Amino acid sequence: MAGLFDKQADVYLDARPTYPKEWYSKLAVLTPHHTLAWDVGTGNGQAALSVAEHYEQVIGTDVSESQLQRAMLHPRVRYAHTPLSITDDELIALVGGEDSVDLVTVAQAVHWFDLPKLYNLVSRVLKKPGGVFAVWCYNDIEVDPTFDPIMKRFHDTTLPFWDKNAQYVFDGYKTLPFPFESVGFGSEGNPLPLDIPKQLSFEGFLKMLRSWSAVTTAKDQGVDLLPEKVVKEFEGAWGGSKLVRSVSYKAFMLAGKVRLRSL
């Protein structure tokens, strides 16, 4: 997935929903200390900035240089490019060392990673027993009973162009392996359902669709999934291109601590 979001980095920056502030407050309550956090797959830094409201320093890492070039600055956030060539030990040193991190977050991205490798890294850097690892994602948008079936039909047209790992998202992370001890925010096989309310313009809605990796992949293969006919159908069901709608993104979270082996 290293270059999957490079081409649409600008669109991605202003198309995605903002995660509610209370998510970060509730996660921060779970960690005894608030010295260091690591936001993995930070992208444009949206989650890192909110984590920084609760932690003294946040390291935001990403394999995509183009995403990091557009990352939002914050005095307590330090961004770092982590190429695929970086070793596990180099990455752990970059983040702060073993047993050094209070909170690790992965927003809308954990499904793209080599999970055993990531989980090993997280287990090494998290403080024991207090460090917390949280991942979340959203997979749907609800507008109204007229609009939603049209959205479902469009989503079906994108299915051949998604990376196979996107199936975790379609499943709402219910099938995502997550071998960590539950802290009450979902557990393996049983993610916590959440809503992300948003005031969304029709232009913003189209930008969101264009930021999907499947839409970009299809375009690279000569397939336009958003021709004028589809856009017009969306526009009619939306209520016109000038209307701002109250929508809800359907999200889900898993959070846990490293399972400590009994002696």
Short mmCIF file of C-alpha atoms in Angstrom, two decimals:
data_model
loop_
_atom_site.label_atom_id
_atom_site.label_comp_id
_atom_site.label_asym_id
_atom_site.label_seq_id
_atom_site.Cartn_x
_atom_site.Cartn_y
_atom_site.Cartn_z
CA MET A 1 0.00 0.00 0.00
CA ALA A 2 3.08 2.23 0.06
CA GLY A 3 2.04 4.38 -2.89
CA LEU A 4 -1.68 3.78 -2.78
CA PHE A 5 -2.58 7.24 -1.48
CA ASP A 6 0.18 9.30 -3.08
CA LYS A 7 -1.77 10.36 -6.18
CA GLN A 8 -4.84 11.59 -4.31
CA ALA A 9 -3.01 13.17 -1.35
CA ASP A 10 -4.48 16.65 -1.94
CA VAL A 11 -8.00 15.31 -2.31
CA TYR A 12 -7.57 13.08 0.73
CA LEU A 13 -6.57 16.04 2.87
CA ASP A 14 -9.93 17.83 2.72
CA ALA A 15 -12.32 15.00 1.88
CA ARG A 16 -12.32 12.79 4.96
CA PRO A 17 -14.42 13.22 8.13
CA THR A 18 -12.95 14.53 11.38
CA TYR A 19 -12.84 12.02 14.19
CA PRO A 20 -14.74 13.22 17.29
CA LYS A 21 -12.61 14.84 20.01
CA GLU A 22 -14.21 12.69 22.71
CA TRP A 23 -12.62 9.56 21.22
CA TYR A 24 -9.19 10.89 22.12
CA SER A 25 -10.28 12.04 25.57
CA LYS A 26 -11.62 8.57 26.38
CA LEU A 27 -8.46 6.87 25.11
CA ALA A 28 -6.26 9.26 27.10
CA VAL A 29 -8.09 8.33 30.31
CA LEU A 30 -7.02 4.71 29.76
CA THR A 31 -3.26 5.41 29.89
CA PRO A 32 -1.65 6.21 33.27
CA HIS A 33 0.97 8.43 31.63
CA HIS A 34 0.78 10.95 28.79
CA THR A 35 4.40 11.41 27.77
CA LEU A 36 4.60 9.86 24.30
CA ALA A 37 2.20 8.66 21.61
CA TRP A 38 2.78 7.15 18.18
CA ASP A 39 0.34 7.67 15.31
CA VAL A 40 1.04 4.99 12.70
CA GLY A 41 0.07 5.66 9.08
CA THR A 42 -0.49 9.26 10.10
CA GLY A 43 -1.23 10.51 6.56
CA ASN A 44 -2.03 14.21 6.78
CA GLY A 45 -1.80 14.11 10.58
CA GLN A 46 -5.47 14.46 11.46
CA ALA A 47 -5.37 11.92 14.30
CA ALA A 48 -1.88 12.97 15.43
CA LEU A 49 -3.03 16.55 16.07
CA SER A 50 -5.92 15.41 18.24
CA VAL A 51 -3.73 12.94 20.14
CA ALA A 52 -1.34 15.83 20.81
CA GLU A 53 -4.04 17.57 22.85
CA HIS A 54 -3.53 14.84 25.48
CA TYR A 55 0.13 13.76 25.15
CA GLU A 56 3.37 15.71 25.52
CA GLN A 57 4.85 14.41 22.27
CA VAL A 58 3.39 12.56 19.30
CA ILE A 59 5.41 10.83 16.59
CA GLY A 60 3.47 10.56 13.33
CA THR A 61 4.94 8.10 10.82
CA ASP A 62 3.97 7.17 7.27
CA VAL A 63 5.42 5.41 4.24
CA SER A 64 3.95 8.09 1.96
CA GLU A 65 6.15 11.16 1.57
CA SER A 66 3.46 13.02 -0.37
CA GLN A 67 1.00 12.61 2.51
CA LEU A 68 3.58 13.82 5.03
CA GLN A 69 4.36 16.88 2.90
CA ARG A 70 0.73 17.93 3.47
CA ALA A 71 0.68 17.05 7.16
CA MET A 72 -0.69 19.67 9.52
CA LEU A 73 1.88 21.13 11.89
CA HIS A 74 1.63 21.14 15.69
CA PRO A 75 4.32 22.00 18.27
CA ARG A 76 3.98 18.62 19.95
CA VAL A 77 3.87 16.51 16.77
CA ARG A 78 6.97 15.28 14.95
CA TYR A 79 6.50 13.59 11.58
CA ALA A 80 8.86 10.97 10.20
CA HIS A 81 8.99 9.16 6.87
CA THR A 82 9.31 5.41 7.39
CA PRO A 83 10.27 3.79 4.07
CA LEU A 84 9.63 0.10 3.56
CA SER A 85 13.38 -0.46 3.85
CA ILE A 86 13.50 0.64 7.51
CA THR A 87 14.29 -2.19 9.92
CA ASP A 88 12.20 -2.98 12.98
CA ASP A 89 14.98 -1.90 15.32
CA GLU A 90 15.47 1.38 13.43
CA LEU A 91 11.74 2.09 13.60
CA ILE A 92 11.56 1.34 17.31
CA ALA A 93 14.52 3.64 17.96
CA LEU A 94 12.88 6.36 15.84
CA VAL A 95 9.68 6.18 17.85
CA GLY A 96 11.39 6.27 21.23
CA GLY A 97 12.58 2.78 22.12
CA GLU A 98 11.04 -0.27 23.70
CA ASP A 99 8.52 0.20 26.53
CA SER A 100 8.40 3.95 25.85
CA VAL A 101 5.00 4.70 24.27
CA ASP A 102 1.80 5.39 26.21
CA LEU A 103 -0.63 5.27 23.27
CA VAL A 104 -0.36 3.90 19.73
CA THR A 105 -3.09 4.88 17.26
CA VAL A 106 -3.85 3.76 13.71
CA ALA A 107 -6.70 5.66 12.06
CA GLN A 108 -8.25 4.28 8.86
CA ALA A 109 -5.09 2.34 8.04
CA VAL A 110 -4.33 -0.78 10.08
CA HIS A 111 -5.85 -3.04 7.41
CA TRP A 112 -3.08 -2.03 4.97
CA PHE A 113 -0.27 -3.23 7.21
CA ASP A 114 1.58 -6.51 7.58
CA LEU A 115 -0.34 -7.26 10.78
CA PRO A 116 2.05 -9.70 12.53
CA LYS A 117 4.93 -7.29 11.89
CA LEU A 118 2.97 -4.24 13.09
CA TYR A 119 1.62 -6.01 16.16
CA ASN A 120 5.11 -7.12 17.12
CA LEU A 121 6.38 -3.54 16.82
CA VAL A 122 3.48 -2.18 18.86
CA SER A 123 3.99 -4.81 21.55
CA ARG A 124 7.65 -3.83 21.81
CA VAL A 125 7.18 -0.06 22.03
CA LEU A 126 4.13 0.08 24.32
CA LYS A 127 4.69 0.62 28.02
CA LYS A 128 3.73 -2.37 30.12
CA PRO A 129 1.25 -2.71 31.61
CA GLY A 130 -0.29 0.71 30.97
CA GLY A 131 0.21 1.35 27.24
CA VAL A 132 -2.84 1.23 24.97
CA PHE A 133 -3.13 0.39 21.26
CA ALA A 134 -6.21 1.71 19.41
CA VAL A 135 -7.27 1.24 15.79
CA TRP A 136 -10.37 2.56 14.10
CA CYS A 137 -11.96 2.93 10.72
CA TYR A 138 -15.23 3.81 9.00
CA ASN A 139 -16.79 1.94 6.13
CA ASP A 140 -20.09 3.56 5.27
CA ILE A 141 -21.97 6.82 5.14
CA GLU A 142 -25.67 7.20 5.94
CA VAL A 143 -27.61 10.12 4.45
CA ASP A 144 -31.27 9.10 4.07
CA PRO A 145 -33.38 6.17 2.77
CA THR A 146 -33.43 7.63 -0.76
CA PHE A 147 -29.72 8.29 -1.04
CA ASP A 148 -28.31 5.25 0.75
CA PRO A 149 -29.36 2.58 -1.84
CA ILE A 150 -27.71 4.63 -4.61
CA MET A 151 -24.56 4.76 -2.52
CA LYS A 152 -24.73 0.99 -2.06
CA ARG A 153 -24.98 0.42 -5.83
CA PHE A 154 -22.00 2.71 -6.43
CA HIS A 155 -19.96 0.92 -3.77
CA ASP A 156 -20.68 -2.39 -5.50
CA THR A 157 -19.14 -1.03 -8.73
CA THR A 158 -15.89 -0.30 -6.86
CA LEU A 159 -15.44 -3.81 -5.43
CA PRO A 160 -13.19 -5.21 -8.21
CA PHE A 161 -10.72 -2.37 -7.71
CA TRP A 162 -10.09 -2.57 -3.97
CA ASP A 163 -7.00 -4.18 -2.50
CA LYS A 164 -7.91 -7.49 -0.86
CA ASN A 165 -7.07 -6.08 2.58
CA ALA A 166 -10.00 -3.68 2.27
CA GLN A 167 -12.24 -6.64 3.12
CA TYR A 168 -11.38 -5.97 6.77
CA VAL A 169 -13.02 -2.56 6.38
CA PHE A 170 -16.09 -3.95 4.62
CA ASP A 171 -16.42 -6.41 7.53
CA GLY A 172 -16.28 -3.56 10.04
CA TYR A 173 -13.03 -4.99 11.50
CA LYS A 174 -15.03 -7.98 12.82
CA THR A 175 -12.61 -10.31 11.01
CA LEU A 176 -9.47 -8.30 11.81
CA PRO A 177 -6.99 -10.22 14.00
CA PHE A 178 -6.40 -8.16 17.17
CA PRO A 179 -4.47 -10.17 19.78
CA PHE A 180 -4.55 -7.58 22.55
CA GLU A 181 -6.23 -7.52 25.96
CA SER A 182 -9.48 -5.57 25.81
CA VAL A 183 -9.77 -2.25 27.64
CA GLY A 184 -13.49 -1.89 27.04
CA PHE A 185 -13.32 -0.31 23.60
CA GLY A 186 -14.09 -3.33 21.47
CA SER A 187 -12.19 -6.62 21.31
CA GLU A 188 -11.13 -9.09 18.64
CA GLY A 189 -14.23 -10.12 16.70
CA ASN A 190 -16.37 -7.54 18.48
CA PRO A 191 -15.37 -3.98 17.55
CA LEU A 192 -17.03 -1.01 19.22
CA PRO A 193 -19.55 0.64 16.84
CA LEU A 194 -19.27 4.42 16.59
CA ASP A 195 -20.78 7.27 14.59
CA ILE A 196 -19.01 10.27 13.07
CA PRO A 197 -21.54 13.05 12.48
CA LYS A 198 -20.63 15.59 9.82
CA GLN A 199 -22.10 18.51 7.90
CA LEU A 200 -21.18 17.62 4.34
CA SER A 201 -21.53 19.52 1.08
CA PHE A 202 -22.18 17.68 -2.16
CA GLU A 203 -18.75 18.77 -3.41
CA GLY A 204 -17.22 17.35 -0.24
CA PHE A 205 -19.08 14.09 -0.79
CA LEU A 206 -17.68 13.78 -4.33
CA LYS A 207 -14.18 14.56 -3.04
CA MET A 208 -14.53 11.74 -0.54
CA LEU A 209 -15.44 9.28 -3.30
CA ARG A 210 -12.55 10.48 -5.46
CA SER A 211 -10.18 9.93 -2.54
CA TRP A 212 -11.03 6.21 -2.44
CA SER A 213 -8.07 4.11 -3.52
CA ALA A 214 -10.42 1.90 -5.61
CA VAL A 215 -11.61 4.91 -7.63
CA THR A 216 -8.02 5.93 -8.33
CA THR A 217 -7.00 2.36 -9.21
CA ALA A 218 -9.94 2.05 -11.61
CA LYS A 219 -9.03 5.35 -13.27
CA ASP A 220 -5.45 4.12 -13.76
CA GLN A 221 -6.94 1.09 -15.51
CA GLY A 222 -9.06 3.27 -17.81
CA VAL A 223 -12.33 2.85 -15.89
CA ASP A 224 -14.21 5.96 -14.74
CA LEU A 225 -16.41 4.96 -11.81
CA LEU A 226 -17.75 8.51 -11.46
CA PRO A 227 -18.99 9.49 -14.94
CA GLU A 228 -21.38 12.41 -15.31
CA LYS A 229 -24.43 10.11 -15.24
CA VAL A 230 -23.49 8.72 -11.82
CA VAL A 231 -22.66 12.17 -10.45
CA LYS A 232 -26.05 13.49 -11.63
CA GLU A 233 -27.88 10.58 -9.97
CA PHE A 234 -26.06 11.31 -6.71
CA GLU A 235 -26.81 15.03 -7.06
CA GLY A 236 -30.54 14.44 -7.54
CA ALA A 237 -30.79 12.15 -4.53
CA TRP A 238 -28.68 14.57 -2.45
CA GLY A 239 -31.14 17.39 -3.15
CA GLY A 240 -28.96 19.56 -5.35
CA SER A 241 -25.29 20.46 -5.57
CA LYS A 242 -25.60 23.46 -3.22
CA LEU A 243 -27.19 21.60 -0.31
CA VAL A 244 -25.23 20.79 2.85
CA ARG A 245 -26.50 17.61 4.49
CA SER A 246 -26.18 16.14 7.97
CA VAL A 247 -24.62 12.71 7.45
CA SER A 248 -23.25 9.95 9.65
CA TYR A 249 -20.13 7.93 8.95
CA LYS A 250 -20.39 4.45 10.47
CA ALA A 251 -17.18 3.72 12.34
CA PHE A 252 -15.73 1.03 14.60
CA MET A 253 -12.83 0.79 17.05
CA LEU A 254 -10.64 -1.85 18.66
CA ALA A 255 -8.39 -0.99 21.61
CA GLY A 256 -6.28 -3.08 23.92
CA LYS A 257 -3.15 -3.60 25.96
CA VAL A 258 -0.26 -6.00 25.48
CA ARG A 259 -1.09 -9.38 26.98
CA LEU A 260 1.49 -10.09 29.62
CA ARG A 261 2.65 -13.69 29.90
CA SER A 262 2.08 -15.36 33.25
CA LEU A 263 5.22 -16.60 34.96
#
